[in-house]
Coordinates of C-alpha atoms in Angstrom, one line a residue:
X1 CA 0.0 0.0 0.0
X2 CA 1.2 3.5 -0.8
X3 CA 2.5 5.3 2.4
X4 CA 0.2 8.3 1.6
X5 CA -2.9 6.3 0.7
X6 CA -6.1 8.0 2.0
X7 CA -4.5 11.3 2.7
X8 CA -7.0 13.2 0.6
X9 CA -10.0 11.6 2.3
X10 CA -8.5 12.3 5.7
X11 CA -7.9 15.9 4.8
X12 CA -11.5 16.3 3.9
X13 CA -12.6 14.6 7.1
X14 CA -10.2 16.7 9.3
X15 CA -11.4 19.9 7.5
X16 CA -15.0 19.0 8.3
X17 CA -14.2 18.3 11.9
X18 CA -12.2 21.4 12.4
X19 CA -14.0 24.0 10.3
X20 CA -15.6 25.6 13.4
X21 CA -12.3 25.5 15.2
X22 CA -10.2 27.0 12.5
X23 CA -12.6 29.6 11.3
X24 CA -12.4 31.8 14.4
X25 CA -8.6 31.8 14.2
X26 CA -8.7 33.0 10.5
X27 CA -11.3 35.6 11.2
X28 CA -9.4 36.9 14.3
X29 CA -6.1 37.1 12.4
X30 CA -7.9 38.9 9.6
X31 CA -9.5 41.4 12.1
X32 CA -6.2 42.5 13.8
X33 CA -4.7 44.3 10.7
X34 CA -8.1 45.9 9.7
X35 CA -8.5 47.3 13.2
X36 CA -5.0 48.8 13.2
X37 CA -5.2 50.1 9.7
X38 CA -8.6 51.7 10.1
X39 CA -7.6 53.2 13.5
X40 CA -4.5 54.9 12.1
X41 CA -6.2 58.3 11.6
X42 CA -7.5 58.3 15.1
X43 CA -4.1 57.7 16.6
X44 CA -2.1 60.3 14.6
X45 CA -3.3 63.7 13.6
X46 CA -0.6 64.1 10.9
X47 CA 2.5 62.2 9.6
X48 CA 4.8 64.4 11.8
X49 CA 3.2 62.9 15.0
X50 CA 3.8 59.4 13.6
X51 CA 7.4 60.3 12.8
X52 CA 8.0 61.7 16.2
X53 CA 6.7 58.5 17.8
X54 CA 8.9 56.4 15.5
X55 CA 12.0 58.3 16.5
X56 CA 11.1 57.9 20.2
X57 CA 10.3 54.2 20.0
X58 CA 13.4 53.5 17.7
X59 CA 15.7 54.6 20.5
X60 CA 13.9 52.5 23.1
X61 CA 15.1 48.9 23.1
X62 CA 12.4 47.7 25.5
X63 CA 9.6 48.5 23.0
X64 CA 11.6 47.0 20.2
X65 CA 12.0 43.8 22.2
X66 CA 8.2 43.6 22.8
X67 CA 6.7 44.7 19.5
X68 CA 9.6 44.7 17.0
X69 CA 11.3 47.6 15.3
X70 CA 9.1 50.7 14.8
X71 CA 9.6 51.5 11.1
X72 CA 7.4 53.4 8.6
X73 CA 4.9 54.6 11.2
X74 CA 4.3 57.6 9.0
X75 CA 2.1 55.4 6.8
X76 CA -1.0 53.4 7.8
X77 CA 0.5 50.2 6.5
X78 CA 3.8 50.7 8.4
X79 CA 1.9 51.3 11.6
X80 CA -0.3 48.3 11.0
X81 CA 2.8 46.1 10.5
X82 CA 4.4 47.3 13.7
X83 CA 1.2 47.1 15.8
X84 CA 0.2 43.5 14.9
X85 CA 3.1 41.6 13.5
X86 CA 4.2 39.9 16.8
X87 CA 0.7 39.2 17.9
X88 CA -0.2 37.8 14.5
X89 CA 2.8 35.6 14.4
X90 CA 2.0 34.1 17.8
X91 CA -1.7 33.4 16.9
X92 CA -0.9 31.9 13.5
X93 CA 1.8 29.6 15.0
X94 CA -0.5 28.4 17.8
X95 CA -3.4 27.8 15.3
X96 CA -1.1 25.5 13.3
X97 CA 0.4 23.8 16.3
X98 CA -3.1 23.0 17.8
X99 CA -4.4 21.8 14.4
X100 CA -1.5 19.4 13.8
X101 CA -1.3 18.1 17.4
X102 CA -5.1 17.5 17.5
X103 CA -4.9 15.0 14.7
X104 CA -1.4 13.7 14.9
X105 CA -1.1 13.2 18.7
X106 CA -4.4 13.9 20.6
X107 CA -6.3 11.4 18.4
X108 CA -4.0 8.7 19.6
X109 CA -4.6 9.7 23.2
X110 CA -8.4 9.4 22.7
X111 CA -8.2 6.2 20.6
X112 CA -9.7 7.7 17.5
X113 CA -6.4 7.3 15.6
X114 CA -6.5 3.6 16.2
X115 CA -9.8 3.3 14.2
X116 CA -8.4 5.5 11.4
X117 CA -5.1 3.7 11.1
X118 CA -6.8 0.3 11.1
X119 CA -8.5 1.2 7.8
X120 CA -7.0 1.4 4.3
X121 CA -4.7 4.4 4.9
X122 CA -1.0 4.7 4.5
X123 CA 1.4 5.1 7.5
X124 CA 2.0 8.8 6.7
X125 CA -1.6 9.7 5.7
X126 CA -2.8 11.0 9.1
X127 CA 0.2 13.2 9.8
X128 CA 0.3 14.4 6.2
X129 CA -3.4 15.4 6.3
X130 CA -3.0 17.2 9.6
X131 CA 0.0 19.2 8.3
X132 CA -1.8 20.0 5.0
X133 CA -4.9 21.2 6.9
X134 CA -2.7 23.6 9.0
X135 CA -1.0 24.8 5.8
X136 CA -4.4 25.4 4.2
X137 CA -5.5 27.4 7.3
X138 CA -2.3 29.4 7.1
X139 CA -2.9 30.1 3.4
X140 CA -6.4 31.3 4.3
X141 CA -5.0 33.6 6.9
X142 CA -2.6 35.1 4.3
X143 CA -5.4 35.6 1.9
X144 CA -7.8 37.1 4.4
X145 CA -5.2 39.5 5.8
X146 CA -4.1 40.7 2.4
X147 CA -7.6 40.9 1.0
X148 CA -9.1 42.9 3.8
X149 CA -6.1 45.4 3.8
X150 CA -6.3 45.9 0.1
X151 CA -10.1 46.5 0.4
X152 CA -9.2 49.2 3.0
X153 CA -6.9 50.8 0.4
X154 CA -3.5 49.4 1.3
X155 CA -0.8 48.7 -1.2
X156 CA -1.2 45.3 -2.7
X157 CA 2.4 44.1 -2.4
X158 CA 2.7 45.3 1.2
X159 CA -0.6 43.7 2.2
X160 CA 0.5 40.4 0.7
X161 CA 3.8 40.7 2.5
X162 CA 2.1 41.2 5.8
X163 CA -0.2 38.3 5.1
X164 CA 2.8 36.1 4.2
X165 CA 4.6 37.2 7.4
X166 CA 1.7 35.9 9.5
X167 CA 0.7 32.9 7.4
X168 CA 4.3 31.9 7.0
X169 CA 4.6 31.4 10.7
X170 CA 1.7 29.0 10.6
X171 CA 3.4 27.0 7.8
X172 CA 6.7 26.8 9.8
X173 CA 5.1 25.8 13.1
X174 CA 2.9 23.2 11.5
X175 CA 6.2 21.4 10.8
X176 CA 7.4 22.0 14.3
X177 CA 4.2 20.5 15.7
X178 CA 4.7 17.5 13.4
X179 CA 8.0 16.8 15.1
X180 CA 6.9 17.5 18.7
X181 CA 3.9 15.2 18.2
X182 CA 6.4 12.4 17.7
X183 CA 8.6 13.3 20.6
X184 CA 5.9 13.7 23.3
X185 CA 3.8 10.9 24.8
X186 CA 0.7 13.1 25.2
X187 CA -0.8 16.0 23.2
X188 CA -0.4 18.5 26.0
X189 CA 3.3 17.8 26.2
X190 CA 3.6 18.1 22.4
X191 CA 1.8 21.5 22.5
X192 CA 4.0 22.6 25.4
X193 CA 7.2 21.7 23.5
X194 CA 6.0 23.6 20.4
X195 CA 5.0 26.6 22.4
X196 CA 8.5 26.5 24.1
X197 CA 10.1 26.7 20.7
X198 CA 7.8 29.6 19.8
X199 CA 8.9 31.5 22.9
X200 CA 12.5 30.7 22.2
X201 CA 12.0 32.1 18.7
X202 CA 10.5 35.3 20.2
X203 CA 13.4 35.7 22.6
X204 CA 16.0 35.3 19.8
X205 CA 14.1 37.7 17.6
X206 CA 14.0 40.2 20.4
X207 CA 17.7 39.9 21.1
X208 CA 18.5 40.3 17.4
X209 CA 16.5 43.5 17.3
X210 CA 17.8 45.1 20.4
X211 CA 21.5 44.0 20.9
X212 CA 24.2 45.8 19.0
X213 CA 25.6 43.9 16.0
X214 CA 23.2 41.0 16.7
X215 CA 21.0 41.1 13.6
X216 CA 22.4 37.7 12.6
X217 CA 20.2 36.3 15.4
X218 CA 17.2 37.1 13.2
X219 CA 18.4 34.4 10.8
X220 CA 18.4 31.7 13.5
X221 CA 14.6 31.3 14.1
X222 CA 11.3 31.4 12.3
X223 CA 10.0 34.5 14.0
X224 CA 13.1 36.4 12.9
X225 CA 12.7 35.2 9.4
X226 CA 9.1 36.4 9.3
X227 CA 10.1 39.8 10.6
X228 CA 12.8 40.1 7.9
X229 CA 10.1 40.1 5.3
X230 CA 9.7 43.8 6.4
X231 CA 6.3 44.6 4.8
X232 CA 6.1 48.2 3.5
X233 CA 9.7 49.0 3.9
X234 CA 11.3 46.2 2.0
X235 CA 8.7 43.5 1.0
X236 CA 11.5 40.9 1.0
X237 CA 10.2 37.5 -0.1
X238 CA 13.3 35.5 0.5
X239 CA 12.6 34.9 4.3
X240 CA 9.1 33.7 3.4
X241 CA 10.6 31.0 1.1
X242 CA 12.8 30.1 4.1
X243 CA 9.7 29.8 6.3
X244 CA 8.0 27.5 3.8
X245 CA 11.1 25.4 3.3
X246 CA 11.5 25.0 7.1
X247 CA 7.9 23.9 7.4
X248 CA 8.4 21.3 4.7
X249 CA 11.6 20.0 6.1
X250 CA 10.3 19.6 9.6
X251 CA 7.1 18.0 8.3
X252 CA 9.2 15.4 6.5
X253 CA 11.3 14.9 9.7
X254 CA 8.1 14.3 11.7
X255 CA 7.0 11.7 9.2
X256 CA 10.3 9.9 9.5
X257 CA 10.1 10.0 13.3
X258 CA 6.7 8.3 13.2
X259 CA 8.5 5.1 12.3
X260 CA 10.8 5.3 15.3
X261 CA 8.1 5.2 17.9
X262 CA 5.2 2.9 19.0
X263 CA 1.6 3.9 18.5
X264 CA 0.3 5.9 21.5
X265 CA 3.8 6.7 22.9
X266 CA 6.5 9.2 22.1
X267 CA 10.2 9.0 21.5
X268 CA 10.6 10.6 24.9
X269 CA 9.1 8.1 27.3
X270 CA 6.7 9.2 30.0
X271 CA 8.1 8.5 33.5
X272 CA 5.9 6.1 35.3
X273 CA 4.1 7.3 38.4
X274 CA 4.1 5.7 41.9
X275 CA 2.6 2.3 42.3
X276 CA 0.1 3.6 44.8
X277 CA -1.4 7.1 44.9
X278 CA -0.9 9.2 48.0
X279 CA -2.8 12.3 49.1
X280 CA -6.1 11.5 47.3
X281 CA -7.7 13.5 44.6
X282 CA -6.1 16.7 45.6
X283 CA -2.6 15.3 45.2
X284 CA -3.6 13.7 41.9
X285 CA -4.9 17.0 40.5
X286 CA -1.7 18.7 41.6
X287 CA 0.4 15.9 39.9
X288 CA -1.6 16.2 36.6
X289 CA -1.1 19.9 36.6
X290 CA 2.5 20.0 37.9
X291 CA 3.9 20.6 34.4
X292 CA 1.7 23.6 33.6
X293 CA 2.2 25.0 37.1
X294 CA 6.0 25.0 36.6
X295 CA 5.9 26.2 33.0
X296 CA 3.4 29.0 33.7
X297 CA 5.3 30.0 36.9
X298 CA 8.5 30.6 34.9
X299 CA 6.5 32.3 32.2
X300 CA 5.0 34.9 34.6
X301 CA 8.3 35.4 36.3
X302 CA 9.9 36.1 32.9
X303 CA 7.0 38.5 32.0
X304 CA 7.6 40.3 35.2
X305 CA 11.3 40.7 34.4
X306 CA 10.7 41.8 30.8
X307 CA 7.9 44.2 31.7
X308 CA 9.9 45.5 34.6
X309 CA 12.8 46.3 32.3
X310 CA 10.4 48.0 29.9
X311 CA 9.1 50.2 32.8
X312 CA 12.7 51.0 33.8
X313 CA 13.3 52.6 30.4
X314 CA 10.3 54.9 30.6
X315 CA 12.4 57.8 31.9
X316 CA 14.5 57.8 28.8
X317 CA 11.3 57.5 26.7
X318 CA 9.7 60.5 28.4
X319 CA 12.8 62.6 28.0
X320 CA 12.9 61.9 24.2
X321 CA 9.2 62.6 23.7
X322 CA 8.5 66.3 23.2
X323 CA 4.8 66.1 24.0
X324 CA 5.4 64.4 27.3
X325 CA 8.2 66.8 28.1
X326 CA 5.7 69.6 27.8
X327 CA 3.2 67.8 30.0
X328 CA 5.9 67.3 32.7
X329 CA 7.0 71.0 32.4
X330 CA 3.4 72.2 32.8
X331 CA 3.0 69.9 35.8
X332 CA 0.0 68.3 34.1
X333 CA 1.4 65.0 35.3
X334 CA 4.5 63.7 37.0
X335 CA 6.9 61.1 35.7
X336 CA 5.8 58.8 38.5
X337 CA 2.1 59.2 37.4
X338 CA 2.9 58.4 33.8
X339 CA 5.1 55.4 34.8
X340 CA 2.4 54.0 37.1
X341 CA -0.2 54.4 34.3
X342 CA 2.1 52.4 32.0
X343 CA 2.7 49.7 34.6
X344 CA -1.1 49.4 35.0
X345 CA -1.4 48.7 31.3
X346 CA 1.4 46.1 31.5
X347 CA -0.4 44.4 34.4
X348 CA -3.6 44.3 32.4
X349 CA -1.8 42.4 29.7
X350 CA -0.4 40.0 32.2
X351 CA -3.8 39.4 33.6
X352 CA -5.1 38.4 30.2
X353 CA -2.4 35.8 30.0
X354 CA -3.3 34.6 33.5
X355 CA -6.9 34.1 32.4
X356 CA -5.6 31.7 29.7
X357 CA -3.8 29.8 32.4
X358 CA -7.0 29.3 34.4
X359 CA -8.9 28.2 31.4
X360 CA -6.2 25.7 30.6
X361 CA -6.5 24.1 34.0
X362 CA -10.2 23.9 33.7
X363 CA -9.9 22.2 30.3
X364 CA -7.5 19.6 31.7
X365 CA -10.3 18.2 33.8
X366 CA -12.4 17.5 30.7
X367 CA -9.5 15.7 29.1
X368 CA -9.4 13.2 32.0
X369 CA -13.1 12.5 31.3
X370 CA -12.7 12.3 27.5
X371 CA -9.9 9.7 27.9
X372 CA -12.0 7.6 30.3
X373 CA -9.8 8.0 33.3
X374 CA -12.5 9.9 35.2
X375 CA -14.7 6.7 35.2
X376 CA -12.0 4.8 37.2
X377 CA -11.6 7.7 39.7
X378 CA -15.3 7.9 40.3
X379 CA -15.8 4.1 40.5
X380 CA -14.9 4.3 44.2
X381 CA -16.4 6.3 47.0
X382 CA -15.4 9.7 45.6
X383 CA -18.3 12.1 45.0
X384 CA -18.7 14.3 41.9
X385 CA -18.3 17.4 43.9
X386 CA -15.1 16.1 45.6
X387 CA -13.8 15.2 42.2
X388 CA -14.5 18.7 40.7
X389 CA -13.4 20.7 43.8
X390 CA -9.5 20.4 43.4
X391 CA -9.7 21.6 39.7
X392 CA -12.0 24.5 40.6
X393 CA -9.6 25.6 43.4
X394 CA -6.6 25.2 41.2
X395 CA -8.2 27.1 38.3
X396 CA -8.9 30.1 40.6
X397 CA -5.9 30.0 42.9
X398 CA -3.0 29.2 40.5
X399 CA -3.7 32.2 38.1
X400 CA -4.1 34.5 41.1
X401 CA -0.8 33.5 42.6
X402 CA 0.9 33.7 39.1
X403 CA -0.5 37.3 38.8
X404 CA 0.9 38.2 42.2
X405 CA 4.2 36.7 41.3
X406 CA 4.4 38.7 38.0
X407 CA 3.4 41.9 39.9
X408 CA 6.1 41.4 42.5
X409 CA 8.8 40.6 40.0
X410 CA 7.8 43.5 37.8
X411 CA 7.9 45.9 40.7
X412 CA 11.3 44.7 41.9
X413 CA 12.8 44.7 38.4
X414 CA 11.5 48.2 37.5
X415 CA 12.8 49.6 40.8
X416 CA 16.2 48.1 40.2
X417 CA 16.2 49.6 36.7
X418 CA 15.6 53.1 38.2
X419 CA 11.8 53.5 37.5
X420 CA 9.7 55.6 39.9
X421 CA 7.3 52.9 40.9
X422 CA 5.6 52.2 44.3
X423 CA 5.9 48.5 45.0
X424 CA 2.8 48.6 47.2
X425 CA 0.8 50.2 44.5
X426 CA 1.9 47.7 41.9
X427 CA 1.0 44.8 44.2
X428 CA -2.5 46.2 44.8
X429 CA -3.0 46.9 41.1
X430 CA -2.0 43.3 40.3
X431 CA -4.6 42.1 42.9
X432 CA -7.2 44.4 41.4
X433 CA -6.9 42.5 38.1
X434 CA -7.6 39.1 39.7
X435 CA -11.5 39.2 39.6
X436 CA -11.3 39.8 35.8
X437 CA -9.0 36.7 35.2
X438 CA -11.2 34.7 37.6
X439 CA -14.2 35.3 35.3
X440 CA -12.3 33.6 32.5
X441 CA -11.5 30.6 34.8
X442 CA -15.1 30.5 36.1
X443 CA -16.5 30.4 32.6
X444 CA -14.2 27.6 31.7
X445 CA -15.2 25.7 34.9
X446 CA -18.9 26.2 34.1
X447 CA -18.6 24.9 30.6
X448 CA -16.5 21.9 31.6
X449 CA -18.8 21.0 34.4
X450 CA -22.2 21.6 32.8
X451 CA -21.7 21.8 29.1
X452 CA -18.4 19.9 28.2
X453 CA -19.4 19.4 24.5
X454 CA -19.1 23.2 23.9
X455 CA -16.3 23.9 26.3
X456 CA -14.3 25.3 23.3
X457 CA -16.6 28.3 23.4
X458 CA -14.7 29.7 26.4
X459 CA -11.8 30.4 24.0
X460 CA -14.0 32.5 21.8
X461 CA -15.1 34.6 24.7
X462 CA -11.5 35.0 26.0
X463 CA -10.3 36.1 22.5
X464 CA -13.3 38.5 22.3
X465 CA -12.3 40.1 25.6
X466 CA -8.7 40.4 24.4
X467 CA -9.6 42.0 21.1
X468 CA -12.1 44.3 22.6
X469 CA -9.7 45.5 25.3
X470 CA -6.8 46.0 23.0
X471 CA -8.5 47.3 19.9
X472 CA -11.9 48.6 21.2
X473 CA -10.7 52.1 22.2
X474 CA -8.7 52.4 19.0
X475 CA -11.8 51.7 16.9
X476 CA -14.0 54.0 19.1
X477 CA -16.2 51.1 20.2
X478 CA -19.2 52.2 22.2
X479 CA -18.9 52.3 25.9
X480 CA -21.5 49.6 26.5
X481 CA -19.5 47.2 24.3
X482 CA -16.2 48.0 26.0
X483 CA -17.8 47.2 29.4
X484 CA -18.6 43.6 28.2
X485 CA -14.9 42.9 28.8
X486 CA -14.0 42.4 32.5
X487 CA -10.5 43.6 31.7
X488 CA -11.8 47.0 30.6
X489 CA -13.5 47.3 34.0
X490 CA -10.4 46.8 36.1
X491 CA -10.1 49.9 38.3
X492 CA -7.0 52.0 38.5
X493 CA -6.3 52.1 42.2
X494 CA -4.3 55.3 42.0
X495 CA -7.4 57.2 41.2
X496 CA -9.5 58.6 44.1
X497 CA -12.7 58.0 42.1
X498 CA -11.9 54.4 41.1
X499 CA -15.2 52.5 40.5
X500 CA -15.2 49.2 42.4
X501 CA -18.9 48.4 41.7
X502 CA -18.1 46.4 38.5
X503 CA -15.6 44.4 40.4
X504 CA -18.3 43.3 42.9
X505 CA -20.5 42.3 40.0
X506 CA -17.7 40.3 38.4
X507 CA -17.1 38.5 41.7
X508 CA -20.8 37.7 42.0
X509 CA -20.8 36.3 38.4
X510 CA -17.7 34.2 39.2
X511 CA -19.6 32.6 42.2
X512 CA -22.6 31.9 40.0
X513 CA -20.6 30.3 37.2
X514 CA -18.5 28.2 39.5
X515 CA -21.7 27.0 41.3
X516 CA -23.3 26.2 37.9
X517 CA -20.2 24.1 37.0
X518 CA -20.5 22.1 40.3
X519 CA -24.2 21.6 39.8
X520 CA -23.9 20.7 36.2
X521 CA -21.2 18.1 36.8
X522 CA -23.2 16.5 39.6
X523 CA -26.3 16.1 37.5
X524 CA -25.0 15.2 34.0
X525 CA -23.7 11.9 32.7
X526 CA -20.0 11.3 32.0
X527 CA -19.0 11.7 28.4
X528 CA -18.4 8.3 26.8
X529 CA -17.9 9.4 23.2

């Protein structure tokens, strides 16, 4: 039998199964550029303002590390590229990773792949179909990004270059996921390995942009290659060819590695657990989430360090910005006030990431049920509520602790870098964001407990909140719409008239959602399909 027999049929099947999973990613990635492009006129009154900001940001390595080099801001297309390129690359890469892992690794965890592989399909068919689907989704992202920007009046070549920058990352990381799916014994581990490579790529890209004589680092990683396309300023297509070639080579490597492992296992063997469990369901929940706890802990500590260094450079940024110098001279605001406002914004970004952490913990509970392990746990004397309680506590407590950690590290790093920040105020502001991230965790718990078949909907809501909070003010969204995001309602504790009423309502909604999750899990049947 041909090693690729059945690939076409599997591709059609996977596309039908994933059409409602992939469509939101494509639409979201198409929305980001349109939002930035259409909001350009509201941000800058004239090209001189844009040029002044470009000069200020160009001399600030912290902003370059976070968002990439600020080039061509005097044009709407240049501003759009700078504003969304890093975010777009992250989302496109994650879309591709999740798509490939779902069919190449998670289907083995659930047993679905055993049924597929037992039919008349070649040994490479399932992985090939998964990679091709991710590539097709990435191509759709490229077309949507370019098409919507051209419809807005952007230059065609620059719009295509930006679409290729984002879609190319999806092509490259589909190949990465094809490899990590063979290395890991479980889908979550495969996703974590691919995400780790993505973060490493981001760091190398940032160092290449900020360190002197280090541009060569941009040629060492996919995110650096994508940035080197330089939409608007250069429209260089050679790095795009490198992205596609990398995706193809790693996809072939993944196919080769499939022959070196047993079905259902990875090349890196899973360490066996103890012969007897100790500590009951609470210890088991902690053990199942130990990896994410450690990974996310390091992530939030790193975010605190990076954002603290960014806050530490604000004095130089203020000194180089003529408008801010005038504000300080007129005593409209102090440097400490402006720095604290900036830190508040950074903490809001961290809280959105923490919300994702909580949703992931809630989702892990559903995986145990889907893979039939929950049946064995509940076959003894353990009640449904007792089974659900450790996950609920972890999904609420772990993100809150991570948020507090990020705030403490940010404050300490910023102070060490010479920023005028009040550690107590930073800590309280970090705590003020916790109800908002709890709402994301609570929604995940409610869906997992009561409506597990549609638990994916929580990601749509989280992304909606993220987009609305980041782009809503830029697009002059109505106030009532902005208030549908809990992150928009986070109060600024430095203001005497800070409104805490929405926080109380958010906490009440958190209680209701968590209670609904407990009640739903107690009343419904376990999922068996």
